[in-house]
Short mmCIF file of C-alpha atoms and ligand atoms in Angstrom, two decimals:
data_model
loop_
_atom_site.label_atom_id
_atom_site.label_comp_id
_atom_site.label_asym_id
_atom_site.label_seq_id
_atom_site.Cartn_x
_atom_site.Cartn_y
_atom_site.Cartn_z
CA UNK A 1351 76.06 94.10 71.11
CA UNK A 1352 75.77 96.86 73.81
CA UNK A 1353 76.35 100.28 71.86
CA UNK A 1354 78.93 102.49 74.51
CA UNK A 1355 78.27 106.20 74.22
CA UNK A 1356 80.51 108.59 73.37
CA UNK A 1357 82.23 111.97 74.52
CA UNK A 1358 84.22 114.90 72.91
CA UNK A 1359 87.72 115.70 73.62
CA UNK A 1360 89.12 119.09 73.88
CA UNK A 1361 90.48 118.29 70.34
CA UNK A 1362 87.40 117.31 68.90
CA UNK A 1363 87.85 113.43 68.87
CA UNK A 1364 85.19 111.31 70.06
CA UNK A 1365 86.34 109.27 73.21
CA UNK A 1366 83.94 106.38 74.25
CA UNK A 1367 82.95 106.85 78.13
CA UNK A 1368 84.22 103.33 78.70
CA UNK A 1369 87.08 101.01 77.02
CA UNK A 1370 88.62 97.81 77.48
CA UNK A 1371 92.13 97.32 79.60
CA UNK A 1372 94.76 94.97 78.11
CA UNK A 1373 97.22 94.33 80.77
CA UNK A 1374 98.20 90.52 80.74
CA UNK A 1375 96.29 90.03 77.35
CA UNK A 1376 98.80 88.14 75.06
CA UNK A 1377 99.66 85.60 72.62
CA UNK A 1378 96.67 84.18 70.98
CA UNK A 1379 94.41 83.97 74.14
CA UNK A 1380 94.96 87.50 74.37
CA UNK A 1381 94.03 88.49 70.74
CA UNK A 1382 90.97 86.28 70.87
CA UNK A 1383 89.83 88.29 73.56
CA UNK A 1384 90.35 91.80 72.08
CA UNK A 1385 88.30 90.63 69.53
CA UNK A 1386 85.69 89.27 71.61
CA UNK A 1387 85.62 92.47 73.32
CA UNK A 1388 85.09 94.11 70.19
CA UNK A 1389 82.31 92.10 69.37
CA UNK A 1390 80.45 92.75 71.98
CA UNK A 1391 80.90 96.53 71.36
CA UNK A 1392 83.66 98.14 72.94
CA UNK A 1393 85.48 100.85 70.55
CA UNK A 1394 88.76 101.99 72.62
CA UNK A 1395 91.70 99.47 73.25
CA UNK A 1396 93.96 100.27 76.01
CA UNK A 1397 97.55 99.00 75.60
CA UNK A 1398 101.27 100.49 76.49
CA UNK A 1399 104.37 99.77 75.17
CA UNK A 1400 105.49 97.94 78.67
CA UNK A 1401 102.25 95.64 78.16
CA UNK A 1402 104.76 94.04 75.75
CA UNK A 1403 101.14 92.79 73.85
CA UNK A 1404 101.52 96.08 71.17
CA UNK A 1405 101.22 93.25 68.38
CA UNK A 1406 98.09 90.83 70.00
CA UNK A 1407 96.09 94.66 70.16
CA UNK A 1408 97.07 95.18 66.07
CA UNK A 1409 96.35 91.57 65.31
CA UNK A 1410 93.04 91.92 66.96
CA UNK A 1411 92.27 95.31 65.54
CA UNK A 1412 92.90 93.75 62.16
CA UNK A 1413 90.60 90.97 62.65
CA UNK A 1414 87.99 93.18 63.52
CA UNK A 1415 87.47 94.84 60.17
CA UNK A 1416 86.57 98.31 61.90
CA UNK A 1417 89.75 99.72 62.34
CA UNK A 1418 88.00 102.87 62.06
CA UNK A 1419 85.64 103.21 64.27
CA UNK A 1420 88.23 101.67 67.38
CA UNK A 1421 90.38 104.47 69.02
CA UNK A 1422 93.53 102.35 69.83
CA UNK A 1423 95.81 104.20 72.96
CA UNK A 1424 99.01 103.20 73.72
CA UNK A 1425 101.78 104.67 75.88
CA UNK A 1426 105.48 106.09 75.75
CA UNK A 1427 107.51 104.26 78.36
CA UNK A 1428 109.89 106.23 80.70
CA UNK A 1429 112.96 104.73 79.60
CA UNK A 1430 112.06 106.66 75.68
CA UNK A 1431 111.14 110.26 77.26
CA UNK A 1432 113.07 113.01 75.47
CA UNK A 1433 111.78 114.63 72.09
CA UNK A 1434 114.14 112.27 69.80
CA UNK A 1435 113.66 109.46 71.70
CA UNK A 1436 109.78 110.00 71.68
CA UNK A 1437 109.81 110.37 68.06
CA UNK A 1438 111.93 106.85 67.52
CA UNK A 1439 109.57 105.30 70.34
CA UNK A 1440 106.11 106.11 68.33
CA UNK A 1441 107.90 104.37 65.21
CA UNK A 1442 108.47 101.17 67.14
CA UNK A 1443 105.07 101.50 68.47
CA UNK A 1444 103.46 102.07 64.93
CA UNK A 1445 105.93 98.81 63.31
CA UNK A 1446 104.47 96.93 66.29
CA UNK A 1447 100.81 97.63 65.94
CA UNK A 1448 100.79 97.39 62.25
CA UNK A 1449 98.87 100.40 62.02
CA UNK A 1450 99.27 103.70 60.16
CA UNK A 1451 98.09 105.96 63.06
CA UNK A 1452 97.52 105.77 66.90
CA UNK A 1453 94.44 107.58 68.36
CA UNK A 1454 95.71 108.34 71.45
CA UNK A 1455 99.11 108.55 72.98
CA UNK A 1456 99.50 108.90 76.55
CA UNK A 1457 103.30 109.35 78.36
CA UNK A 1458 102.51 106.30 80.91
CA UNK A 1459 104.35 107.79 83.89
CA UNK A 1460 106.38 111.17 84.33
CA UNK A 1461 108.94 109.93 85.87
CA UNK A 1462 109.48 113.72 87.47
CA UNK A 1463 113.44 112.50 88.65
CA UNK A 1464 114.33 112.67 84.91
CA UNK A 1465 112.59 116.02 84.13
CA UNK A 1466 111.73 115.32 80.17
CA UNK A 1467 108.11 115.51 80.35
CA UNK A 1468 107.63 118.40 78.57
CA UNK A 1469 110.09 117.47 76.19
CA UNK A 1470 108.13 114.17 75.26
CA UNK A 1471 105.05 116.25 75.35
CA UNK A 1472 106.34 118.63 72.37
CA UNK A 1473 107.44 115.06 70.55
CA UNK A 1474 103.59 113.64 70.80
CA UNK A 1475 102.52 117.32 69.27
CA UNK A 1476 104.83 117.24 66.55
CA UNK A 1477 103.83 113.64 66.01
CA UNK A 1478 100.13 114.91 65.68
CA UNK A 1479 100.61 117.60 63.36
CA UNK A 1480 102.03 115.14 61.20
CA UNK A 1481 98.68 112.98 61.30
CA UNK A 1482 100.02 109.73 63.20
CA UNK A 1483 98.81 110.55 65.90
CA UNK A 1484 95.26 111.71 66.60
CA UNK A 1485 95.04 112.70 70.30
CA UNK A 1486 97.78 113.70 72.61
CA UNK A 1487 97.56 113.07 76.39
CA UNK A 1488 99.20 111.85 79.35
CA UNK A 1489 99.22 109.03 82.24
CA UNK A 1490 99.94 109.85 86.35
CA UNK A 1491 100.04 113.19 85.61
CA UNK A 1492 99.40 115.19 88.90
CA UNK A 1493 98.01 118.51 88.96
CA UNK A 1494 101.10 120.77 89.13
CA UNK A 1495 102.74 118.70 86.11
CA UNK A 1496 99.44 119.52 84.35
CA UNK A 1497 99.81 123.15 84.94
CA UNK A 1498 103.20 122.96 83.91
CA UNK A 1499 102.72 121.20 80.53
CA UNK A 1500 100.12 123.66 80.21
CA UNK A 1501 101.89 126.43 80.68
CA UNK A 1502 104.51 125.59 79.07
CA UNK A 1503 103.12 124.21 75.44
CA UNK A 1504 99.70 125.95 74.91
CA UNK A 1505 98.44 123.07 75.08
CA UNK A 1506 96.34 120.78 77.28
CA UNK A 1507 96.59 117.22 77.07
CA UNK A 1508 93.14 115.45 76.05
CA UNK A 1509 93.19 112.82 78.74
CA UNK A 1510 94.88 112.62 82.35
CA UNK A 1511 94.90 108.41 82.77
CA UNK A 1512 95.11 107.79 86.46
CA UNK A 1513 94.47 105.09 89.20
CA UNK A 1514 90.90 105.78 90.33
CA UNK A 1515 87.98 103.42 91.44
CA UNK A 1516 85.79 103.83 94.58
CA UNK A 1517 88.70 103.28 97.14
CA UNK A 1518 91.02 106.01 95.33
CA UNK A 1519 88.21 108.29 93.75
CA UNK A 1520 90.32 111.58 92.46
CA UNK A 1521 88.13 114.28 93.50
CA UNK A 1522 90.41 117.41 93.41
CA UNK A 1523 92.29 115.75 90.39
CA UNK A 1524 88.88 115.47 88.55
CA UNK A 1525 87.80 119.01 89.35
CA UNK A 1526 91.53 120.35 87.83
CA UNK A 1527 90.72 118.55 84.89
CA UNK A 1528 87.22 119.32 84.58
CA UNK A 1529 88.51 123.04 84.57
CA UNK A 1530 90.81 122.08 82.14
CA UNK A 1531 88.86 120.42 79.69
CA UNK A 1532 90.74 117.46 80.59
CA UNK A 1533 88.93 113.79 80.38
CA UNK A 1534 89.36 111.77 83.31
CA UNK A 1535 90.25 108.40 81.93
CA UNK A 1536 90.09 105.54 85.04
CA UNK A 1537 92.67 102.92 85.38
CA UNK A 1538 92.48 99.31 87.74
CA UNK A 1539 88.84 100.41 87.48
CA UNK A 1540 87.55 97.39 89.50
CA UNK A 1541 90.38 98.21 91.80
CA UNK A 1542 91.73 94.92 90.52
CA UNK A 1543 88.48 93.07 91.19
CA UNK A 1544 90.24 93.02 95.16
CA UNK A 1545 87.60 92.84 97.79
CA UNK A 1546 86.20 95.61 96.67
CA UNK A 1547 83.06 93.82 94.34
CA UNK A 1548 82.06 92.45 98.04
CA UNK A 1549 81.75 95.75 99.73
CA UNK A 1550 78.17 96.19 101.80
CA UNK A 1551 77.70 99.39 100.07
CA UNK A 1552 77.98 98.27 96.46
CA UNK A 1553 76.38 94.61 96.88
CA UNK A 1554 73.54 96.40 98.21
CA UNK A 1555 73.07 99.25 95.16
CA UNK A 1556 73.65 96.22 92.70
CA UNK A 1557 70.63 94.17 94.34
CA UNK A 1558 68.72 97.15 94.27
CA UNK A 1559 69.20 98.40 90.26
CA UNK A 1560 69.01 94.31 89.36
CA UNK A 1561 72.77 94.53 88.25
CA UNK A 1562 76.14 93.26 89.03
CA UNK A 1563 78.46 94.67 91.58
CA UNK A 1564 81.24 95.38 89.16
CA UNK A 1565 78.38 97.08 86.74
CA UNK A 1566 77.45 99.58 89.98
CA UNK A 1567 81.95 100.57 90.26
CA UNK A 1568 81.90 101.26 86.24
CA UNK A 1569 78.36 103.57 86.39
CA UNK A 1570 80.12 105.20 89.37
CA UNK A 1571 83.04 106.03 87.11
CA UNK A 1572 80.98 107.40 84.12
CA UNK A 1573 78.63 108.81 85.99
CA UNK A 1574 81.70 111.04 87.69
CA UNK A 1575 82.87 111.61 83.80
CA UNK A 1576 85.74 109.35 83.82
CA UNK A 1577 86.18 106.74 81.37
CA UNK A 1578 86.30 103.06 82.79
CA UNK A 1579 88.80 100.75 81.12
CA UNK A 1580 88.37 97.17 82.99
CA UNK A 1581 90.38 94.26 81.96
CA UNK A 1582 88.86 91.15 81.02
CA UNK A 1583 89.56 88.20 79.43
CA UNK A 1584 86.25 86.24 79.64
CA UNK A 1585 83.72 87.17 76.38
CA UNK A 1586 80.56 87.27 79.50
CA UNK A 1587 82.36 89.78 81.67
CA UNK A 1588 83.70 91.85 78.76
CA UNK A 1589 79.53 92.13 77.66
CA UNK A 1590 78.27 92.48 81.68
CA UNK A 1591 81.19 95.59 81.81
CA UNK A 1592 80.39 97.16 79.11
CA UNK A 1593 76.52 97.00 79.58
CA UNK A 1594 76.32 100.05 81.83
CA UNK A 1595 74.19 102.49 80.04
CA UNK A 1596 70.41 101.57 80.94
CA UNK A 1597 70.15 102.55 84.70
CA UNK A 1598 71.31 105.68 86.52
CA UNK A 1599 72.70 105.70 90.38
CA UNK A 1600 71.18 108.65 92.72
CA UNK A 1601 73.50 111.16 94.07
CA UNK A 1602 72.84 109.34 97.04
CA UNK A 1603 74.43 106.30 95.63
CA UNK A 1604 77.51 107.58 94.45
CA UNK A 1605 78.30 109.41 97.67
CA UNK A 1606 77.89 106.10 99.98
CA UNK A 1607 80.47 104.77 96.83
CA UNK A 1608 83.00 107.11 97.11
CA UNK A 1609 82.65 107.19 101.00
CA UNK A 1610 85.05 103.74 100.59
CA UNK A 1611 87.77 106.06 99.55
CA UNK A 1612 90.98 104.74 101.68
CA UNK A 1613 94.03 105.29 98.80
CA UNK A 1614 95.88 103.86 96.55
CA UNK A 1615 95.68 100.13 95.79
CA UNK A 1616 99.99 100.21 96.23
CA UNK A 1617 102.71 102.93 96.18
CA UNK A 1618 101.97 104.41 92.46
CA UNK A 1619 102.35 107.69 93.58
CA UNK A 1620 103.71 109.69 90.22
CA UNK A 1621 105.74 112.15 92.58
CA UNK A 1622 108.32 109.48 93.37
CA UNK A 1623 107.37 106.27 91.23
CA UNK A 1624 109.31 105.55 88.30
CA UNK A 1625 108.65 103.55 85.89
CA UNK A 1626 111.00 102.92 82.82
N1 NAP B 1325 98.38 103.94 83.08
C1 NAP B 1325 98.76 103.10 84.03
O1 NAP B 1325 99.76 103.35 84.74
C2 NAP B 1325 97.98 101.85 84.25
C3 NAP B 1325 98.20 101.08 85.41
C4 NAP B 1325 97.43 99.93 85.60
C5 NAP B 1325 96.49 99.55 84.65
N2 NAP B 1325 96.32 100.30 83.50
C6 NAP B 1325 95.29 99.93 82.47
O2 NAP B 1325 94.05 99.76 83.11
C7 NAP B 1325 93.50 98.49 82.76
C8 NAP B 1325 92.59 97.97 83.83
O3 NAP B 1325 93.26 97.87 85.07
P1 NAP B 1325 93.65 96.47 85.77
O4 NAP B 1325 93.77 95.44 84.70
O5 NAP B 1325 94.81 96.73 86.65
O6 NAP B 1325 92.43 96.17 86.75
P2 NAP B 1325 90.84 96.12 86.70
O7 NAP B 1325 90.34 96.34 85.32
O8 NAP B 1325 90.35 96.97 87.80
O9 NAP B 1325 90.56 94.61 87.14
C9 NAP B 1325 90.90 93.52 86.33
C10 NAP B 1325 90.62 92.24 87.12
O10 NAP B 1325 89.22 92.15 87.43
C11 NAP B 1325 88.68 90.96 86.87
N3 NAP B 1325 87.35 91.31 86.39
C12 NAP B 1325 87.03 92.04 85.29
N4 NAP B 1325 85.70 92.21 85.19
C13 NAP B 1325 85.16 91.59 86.26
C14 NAP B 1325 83.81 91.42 86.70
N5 NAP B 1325 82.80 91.93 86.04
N6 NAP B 1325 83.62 90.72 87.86
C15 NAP B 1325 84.66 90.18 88.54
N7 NAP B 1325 85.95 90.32 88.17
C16 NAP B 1325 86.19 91.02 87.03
C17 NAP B 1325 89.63 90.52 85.78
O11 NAP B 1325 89.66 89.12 85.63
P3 NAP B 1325 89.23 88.37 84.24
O12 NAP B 1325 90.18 88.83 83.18
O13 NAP B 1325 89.39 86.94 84.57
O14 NAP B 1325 87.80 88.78 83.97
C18 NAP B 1325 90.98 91.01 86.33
O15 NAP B 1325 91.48 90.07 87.29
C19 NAP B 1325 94.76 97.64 82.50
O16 NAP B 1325 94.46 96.45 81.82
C20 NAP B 1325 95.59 98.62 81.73
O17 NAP B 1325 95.15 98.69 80.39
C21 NAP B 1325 97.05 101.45 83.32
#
């Protein structure tokens, strides 16, 4: 079992510095590989109400036995932003996990058109002052909404979840929330496995560390201080993902990695995509 280390949020929690992705996990396939991930040692579980797989993630979670120690994130869909509507949308959430508390909450997209961000926002505080929720944070957040729920709460949110992997690598967004306090937290990770595992650039670092390709894109990501969460549904590439810790790229290295940067795998740009 590889052991994933571990990093403090800006509330205190610990947040592992690389998780598993559950998009497409479902039914009992899907729950059978939750667990497997969590057998091989991975401690945060990334799902979203819109996943429609809330249930296979609480199933799993239960099977486990180690509730505990497993930080379990899901996300408020657009179509349930508002402060009452948050509040209903965490109960349905809860009922569907089967669990008493979720670690992290994230508002998946902000859906800016709608303007109830903030609103949502003061919901998922309200919800964690009342213990069932643990950490608050946000998804597709750009900087100026950051600044904005900022400004407007107190409060900044623990985690910024956002499309990043060596062909969309977030610079200036990672240096707001590195000011911030803000942990980077890196979604389609493998860029959706794409072409990108054949690149020159990262064959050529994996031959030379004795790793995988996809190993080389999730060191670039927590060596940059975001946290990884690839999807996968076979128990060997779940264990190769996760086993990242044991060799360091150079400076070097992760510059010729993020020199692939092009854009966004499609049009998910949080200014003007909505997603209910
Ligand atoms: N907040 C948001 O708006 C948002 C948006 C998109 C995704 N997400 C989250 O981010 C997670 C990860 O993103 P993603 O699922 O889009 O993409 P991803 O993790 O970048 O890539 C997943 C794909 O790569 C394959 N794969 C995994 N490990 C591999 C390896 N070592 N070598 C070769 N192929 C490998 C998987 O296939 P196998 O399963 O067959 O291994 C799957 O086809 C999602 O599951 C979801 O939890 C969040």
């Amino acid at each position: 079992m590889v052991t994933i280390p571990a990093v403090s949020l800006n509330d205190g929690a610990d947040f592992p510095e690389l998780g598993l992705g559950t998009y497409g996990l479902r039914d009992v396939a899907g729950v059978d590989a939750i667990v497997s991930a969590i057998d091989s040692g991975y401690r945060l579980l990334d799902t979203a109400v819109n996943y429609e797989n809330e249930t296979e993630v609480g199933e799993a979670v239960r099977r486990s036995g180690i509730r505990d120690d497993l930080i379990v994130t899901t996300k408020l869909p657009g179509r349930d932003h508002g402060f009452d509507e948050t509040i209903r949308s965490a109960q349905g959430s809860l009922e569907r996990l089967g669990l008493e508390r979720i670690d992290l909450y994230l508002i998946h997209w902000p859906n800016p058109a709608h303007d109830l961000y903030v609103d949502s926002f003061r919901a998922m505080l309200a919800l964690r002052d009342e213990g069932q929720v643990v950490s608050v944070g946000v998804s597709n957040f750009t900087e100026p909404m950051l600044a904005r729920l900022i400004d407007e709460t107190g409060v900044a949110p623990a985690v910024n979840q956002v499309e990043m992997h060596p062909y969309f690598p977030q610079a200036e967004l990672r240096a707001f929330h590195a000011a911030h306090g803000i942990r980077t937290e890196s979604w389609s990770p493998l860029a959706k496995r794409s072409e990108l595992l054949s690149e020159q650039v990262i064959v050529d670092i994996a031959a030379a560390h004795a790793v995988a390709p996809g190993q080389v894109v999730l060191r670039w990501h927590t060596q940059l201080s975001s946290t990884p969460i690839p999807k996968s549904a076979d128990a060997d590439r779940q264990r190769e993902n996760a086993d990242v810790f044991d060799f360091l790229l150079s400076g070097d290295e992760i510059a010729a990695i993020s020199a692939l940067e092009r854009g966004r795998l499609w049009d998910g740009d949080p200014d003007t995509h909505e997603e209910m």
